[in-house]
Amino acid sequence: MTRTVAEKRALFRQLHAEGCFVLPNPWDMGSARFLQSLGFQALATTSSGFAWSRGHADGALSRAEILAHLRELVAATELPVNADFESGFAADPQGVAQSVRMAIDTGVAGLSIEDSTGDADHPLYDIDVAVARLRAARAAIDQEGGETLLVGRAENFFQGRPDLEDTIARLKAYAEAGADCLYAPGIRTREQIEAVVAAVAPKPVNLLVGATSEFTLQDIAALGVRRVSVGGALARAAWGGFMRAARTLQEGRFDGFADAASGVELNGLMR
C-alpha cells in the first residue's frame, strides 16, 4: 500500500478526533521503518535525535538540513509524519510563514511551532509576538489547503519558566490563533496535565513522556490526553546502548554486544 500525502494528512487528523495514540520519534530512515513495522499509526521527528545523528547539539542544524530530513522521513514510511519544526526558523511572522510553506512542501502531516527565542536572557517570545507567529503559520497552512495539522507549543517548562498559569494562557491564545493541537513539553504531574487538557478543550493535547513515568498509556488517556510523544528519548536509549557497548570495548571486553540486534532481522526489515 502506498499512501498519498493527502491520505496521510487525513489519517493524521482522524487520529486526533478521539482516543489516545502514541507518536514515537525516529531520528533517521531506519528507525522510522522499524517503528512502522511495529504497528504505530504515526510518527514525529525529533530535532535532538536528528541533530545528534549528525554530530551536532539540538537546535544547531539549519532550516535546509531540517527540510531535507523531513523529506527523507516522509519518503521512508507510509505513516503520517509530524515535524518538530522548532521555532519556525525565523523570528518574525513573515519568516515563520515562509518556513511553514517549505515544511508543507516536504509532505509532512503536521508541524509544531515553539515560542522559544533561543535567547537565554529572554527565552520566550512575548505572548503577542508568539500569537502573531502562530497566526502566520495558520495562514500559510490555509493557503496551501489547510490539511497540515498545526501544533502550538508553550516552552515554559523547557525554558526554566515553569509557570503553569502562563503556560495555559499561552496555549489558550495559540488555540484561538488557529493551532489544531496544543503542547506544553515538561508538564508531568496529574494536576498539570488535567489543567492543560481542561483549559484548551475540546482541542487535543500532546503530552511528552521522555523518561520513565508513573503513568501508563491507559492512565494518560484517562486524563484526556489525545497523543503521547517521546521526543529524543528513543534516540537517547539507542545512544545509551551504543555508549555502554563502546565503553566496554575500550576496556577490552565484548560483552556489551550481548543485547545487539540481529543483522538478519535488520536486513529483512530494511529490504
Coordinates of C-alpha atoms in Angstrom, one line a residue:
M1 CA 0.0 0.0 0.0
T2 CA 1.3 3.4 -0.9
R3 CA -0.5 6.4 0.7
T4 CA -0.6 9.7 -0.9
V5 CA 0.4 12.8 1.1
A6 CA -3.3 13.8 1.3
E7 CA -4.2 10.4 2.6
K8 CA -1.5 10.6 5.3
R9 CA -2.8 14.0 6.4
A10 CA -6.4 12.9 6.5
L11 CA -5.4 9.9 8.6
F12 CA -3.4 12.1 11.0
R13 CA -6.4 14.4 11.6
Q14 CA -8.6 11.4 12.2
L15 CA -6.2 10.1 14.9
H16 CA -6.7 13.4 16.8
A17 CA -10.5 13.1 16.8
E18 CA -10.8 10.6 19.7
G19 CA -8.9 8.3 21.9
C20 CA -5.2 8.4 22.7
F21 CA -2.3 7.3 20.5
V22 CA 1.5 7.1 20.8
L23 CA 3.5 9.2 18.4
P24 CA 7.1 7.8 18.6
N25 CA 10.0 9.9 17.4
P26 CA 12.5 8.2 14.9
W27 CA 15.7 10.1 14.0
D28 CA 16.5 8.5 10.6
M29 CA 15.0 6.3 7.9
G30 CA 15.9 3.0 9.6
S31 CA 14.4 3.9 12.9
A32 CA 11.3 5.2 11.1
R33 CA 10.9 1.9 9.2
F34 CA 11.3 -0.1 12.4
L35 CA 8.6 1.9 14.2
Q36 CA 6.3 1.4 11.2
S37 CA 6.9 -2.4 11.4
L38 CA 5.7 -2.4 15.0
G39 CA 2.3 -1.1 14.0
F40 CA 2.4 2.5 15.2
Q41 CA -0.1 4.8 13.5
A42 CA 2.0 7.9 13.0
L43 CA 5.5 9.2 13.7
A44 CA 7.1 12.5 14.7
T45 CA 10.5 13.8 14.1
T46 CA 12.9 14.8 16.9
S47 CA 15.2 17.7 16.5
S48 CA 17.5 16.5 19.2
G49 CA 17.8 12.9 17.9
F50 CA 18.5 14.0 14.4
A51 CA 21.0 16.6 15.5
W52 CA 22.9 14.0 17.5
S53 CA 23.0 11.7 14.5
R54 CA 24.7 14.5 12.5
G55 CA 27.2 15.3 15.2
H56 CA 25.5 18.5 16.4
A57 CA 23.7 19.7 19.5
D58 CA 20.0 20.1 19.5
G59 CA 19.0 23.3 17.7
A60 CA 22.2 23.7 15.7
L61 CA 21.0 22.5 12.3
S62 CA 19.9 24.8 9.6
R63 CA 16.4 25.0 8.1
A64 CA 17.7 23.5 4.9
E65 CA 19.1 20.5 6.8
I66 CA 15.8 20.0 8.7
L67 CA 13.7 20.3 5.5
A68 CA 15.9 17.6 3.8
H69 CA 15.4 15.4 6.8
L70 CA 11.7 15.8 6.7
R71 CA 11.6 14.8 3.0
E72 CA 13.7 11.8 3.8
L73 CA 11.4 10.6 6.6
V74 CA 8.2 11.2 4.7
A75 CA 9.5 9.2 1.8
A76 CA 10.7 6.4 4.2
T77 CA 7.3 5.5 5.7
E78 CA 3.6 5.0 4.8
L79 CA 2.8 6.7 8.1
P80 CA 1.9 10.4 8.7
V81 CA 4.9 12.3 10.0
N82 CA 4.6 15.3 12.4
A83 CA 7.5 17.7 12.1
D84 CA 9.4 19.0 15.2
F85 CA 9.8 22.3 13.4
E86 CA 11.5 24.1 16.3
S87 CA 10.7 27.8 16.3
G88 CA 9.9 28.0 12.6
F89 CA 13.5 29.1 11.7
A90 CA 12.5 32.8 11.9
A91 CA 11.7 35.4 14.5
D92 CA 9.1 37.4 12.5
P93 CA 5.7 36.1 11.4
Q94 CA 6.6 36.5 7.7
G95 CA 9.7 34.4 8.1
V96 CA 7.7 31.7 10.0
A97 CA 5.1 31.6 7.3
Q98 CA 7.8 31.1 4.6
S99 CA 9.3 28.3 6.6
V100 CA 6.0 26.6 7.2
R101 CA 5.2 26.7 3.4
M102 CA 8.6 25.0 2.9
A103 CA 7.7 22.3 5.5
I104 CA 4.3 21.7 4.0
D105 CA 6.1 21.0 0.6
T106 CA 8.0 18.1 2.2
G107 CA 4.8 16.2 2.7
V108 CA 4.6 16.3 6.5
A109 CA 1.1 15.7 8.0
G110 CA 1.7 18.1 10.9
L111 CA 4.2 20.5 12.3
S112 CA 4.8 22.3 15.6
I113 CA 5.9 25.8 16.2
E114 CA 7.6 26.7 19.5
D115 CA 7.5 30.0 21.3
S116 CA 11.2 29.8 22.4
T117 CA 13.6 32.6 21.2
G118 CA 17.0 30.9 21.7
D119 CA 18.0 33.9 23.9
A120 CA 18.9 32.9 27.4
D121 CA 18.0 36.3 28.8
H122 CA 14.6 36.3 27.1
P123 CA 13.8 32.7 26.4
L124 CA 10.1 33.1 25.4
Y125 CA 8.6 35.4 22.9
D126 CA 6.2 37.8 24.4
I127 CA 2.7 36.4 24.1
D128 CA 1.5 38.9 21.5
V129 CA 4.5 38.1 19.3
A130 CA 4.1 34.4 19.8
V131 CA 0.4 34.6 18.8
A132 CA 1.3 36.6 15.6
R133 CA 3.8 33.9 14.7
L134 CA 1.1 31.1 15.2
R135 CA -1.4 33.1 13.1
A136 CA 1.2 33.4 10.3
A137 CA 1.7 29.7 10.4
R138 CA -2.0 29.1 10.3
A139 CA -2.5 31.4 7.4
A140 CA 0.4 29.7 5.5
I141 CA -1.2 26.3 6.1
D142 CA -4.7 27.5 5.0
Q143 CA -3.2 29.0 1.8
E144 CA -1.8 25.5 1.0
G145 CA -5.2 23.8 1.5
G146 CA -5.4 23.6 5.3
E147 CA -4.7 19.8 5.5
T148 CA -1.5 20.0 7.6
L149 CA -2.1 19.9 11.3
L150 CA -0.6 22.8 13.3
V151 CA 0.7 22.3 16.8
G152 CA 1.2 25.2 19.2
R153 CA 4.0 24.7 21.8
A154 CA 4.4 26.6 25.0
E155 CA 8.0 26.1 26.1
N156 CA 7.8 27.5 29.6
F157 CA 8.8 24.3 31.4
F158 CA 11.6 23.6 29.0
Q159 CA 13.0 27.1 29.2
G160 CA 13.2 27.4 33.0
R161 CA 9.9 29.2 33.4
P162 CA 7.7 26.6 35.0
D163 CA 4.7 28.9 35.4
L164 CA 1.5 26.8 34.8
E165 CA -0.7 29.8 34.7
D166 CA 1.3 31.5 31.9
T167 CA 1.7 28.2 30.1
I168 CA -2.1 27.8 30.0
A169 CA -2.6 31.4 28.9
R170 CA -0.2 30.8 26.1
L171 CA -1.8 27.6 25.0
K172 CA -5.3 29.1 25.0
A173 CA -4.0 32.0 22.9
Y174 CA -2.4 29.6 20.5
A175 CA -5.6 27.6 20.2
E176 CA -7.5 30.9 19.4
A177 CA -4.8 31.7 16.8
G178 CA -5.5 28.5 14.9
A179 CA -3.4 25.8 16.5
D180 CA -5.1 22.4 16.0
C181 CA -3.3 20.7 18.8
L182 CA -1.6 22.1 21.9
Y183 CA 1.7 21.0 23.6
A184 CA 3.5 22.0 26.8
P185 CA 6.6 19.9 27.0
G186 CA 7.8 19.4 30.5
I187 CA 4.5 19.2 32.4
R188 CA 4.4 15.9 34.3
T189 CA 2.0 15.8 37.3
R190 CA -1.6 14.7 37.1
E191 CA -2.7 18.2 38.2
Q192 CA -0.7 19.9 35.5
I193 CA -1.9 17.6 32.8
E194 CA -5.5 17.8 33.8
A195 CA -5.3 21.6 34.0
V196 CA -3.9 21.9 30.4
V197 CA -6.4 19.5 29.0
A198 CA -9.3 21.3 30.5
A199 CA -8.1 24.7 29.5
V200 CA -7.9 24.0 25.8
A201 CA -10.7 21.5 25.4
P202 CA -12.0 20.4 23.1
K203 CA -8.8 20.8 21.2
P204 CA -6.4 17.8 21.6
V205 CA -3.3 17.9 23.8
N206 CA 0.1 16.3 23.2
L207 CA 2.0 15.0 26.2
L208 CA 5.7 14.5 26.2
V209 CA 6.9 11.4 28.1
G210 CA 10.7 11.5 27.7
A211 CA 11.6 9.3 30.7
T212 CA 10.3 6.5 32.8
S213 CA 6.9 7.5 34.2
E214 CA 4.5 6.6 36.9
F215 CA 1.7 6.7 34.3
T216 CA 0.8 4.0 31.8
L217 CA -0.7 5.0 28.4
Q218 CA -4.1 4.0 29.8
D219 CA -3.6 6.4 32.7
I220 CA -2.7 9.2 30.3
A221 CA -5.7 8.5 28.1
A222 CA -7.9 8.7 31.2
L223 CA -6.5 12.2 31.9
G224 CA -7.9 13.3 28.5
V225 CA -4.6 13.5 26.6
R226 CA -5.0 12.7 22.9
R227 CA -1.5 11.9 21.8
V228 CA 1.8 11.0 23.5
S229 CA 5.2 11.7 22.0
V230 CA 8.7 10.8 23.4
G231 CA 10.9 13.5 21.9
G232 CA 14.6 12.4 21.9
A233 CA 14.0 9.5 24.4
L234 CA 14.3 6.7 21.8
A235 CA 17.4 8.3 20.3
R236 CA 18.9 8.6 23.8
A237 CA 18.0 5.0 24.6
A238 CA 19.9 3.9 21.4
W239 CA 22.8 6.1 22.3
G240 CA 22.8 4.6 25.8
G241 CA 23.2 1.1 24.4
F242 CA 25.9 2.2 21.9
M243 CA 27.9 4.1 24.6
R244 CA 27.8 1.2 27.0
A245 CA 29.0 -1.2 24.4
A246 CA 31.7 1.1 23.2
R247 CA 33.0 1.7 26.7
T248 CA 33.2 -2.0 27.4
L249 CA 35.0 -2.4 24.1
Q250 CA 37.5 0.3 25.0
E251 CA 38.1 -1.7 28.2
G252 CA 39.0 -4.8 26.2
R253 CA 35.7 -6.6 26.6
F254 CA 33.0 -7.7 24.2
D255 CA 30.0 -8.3 26.5
G256 CA 28.5 -5.0 25.5
F257 CA 27.2 -6.7 22.4
A258 CA 25.0 -9.1 24.4
D259 CA 21.8 -7.3 23.5
A260 CA 22.7 -6.4 19.9
A261 CA 20.0 -6.6 17.3
S262 CA 20.2 -9.4 14.8
G263 CA 21.8 -8.4 11.5
V264 CA 19.4 -10.8 9.7
E265 CA 16.4 -9.2 11.2
L266 CA 17.7 -5.7 10.4
N267 CA 18.4 -6.6 6.8
G268 CA 15.0 -8.2 6.4
L269 CA 13.4 -5.0 7.8
M270 CA 15.2 -2.7 5.5
R271 CA 14.6 -4.5 2.3

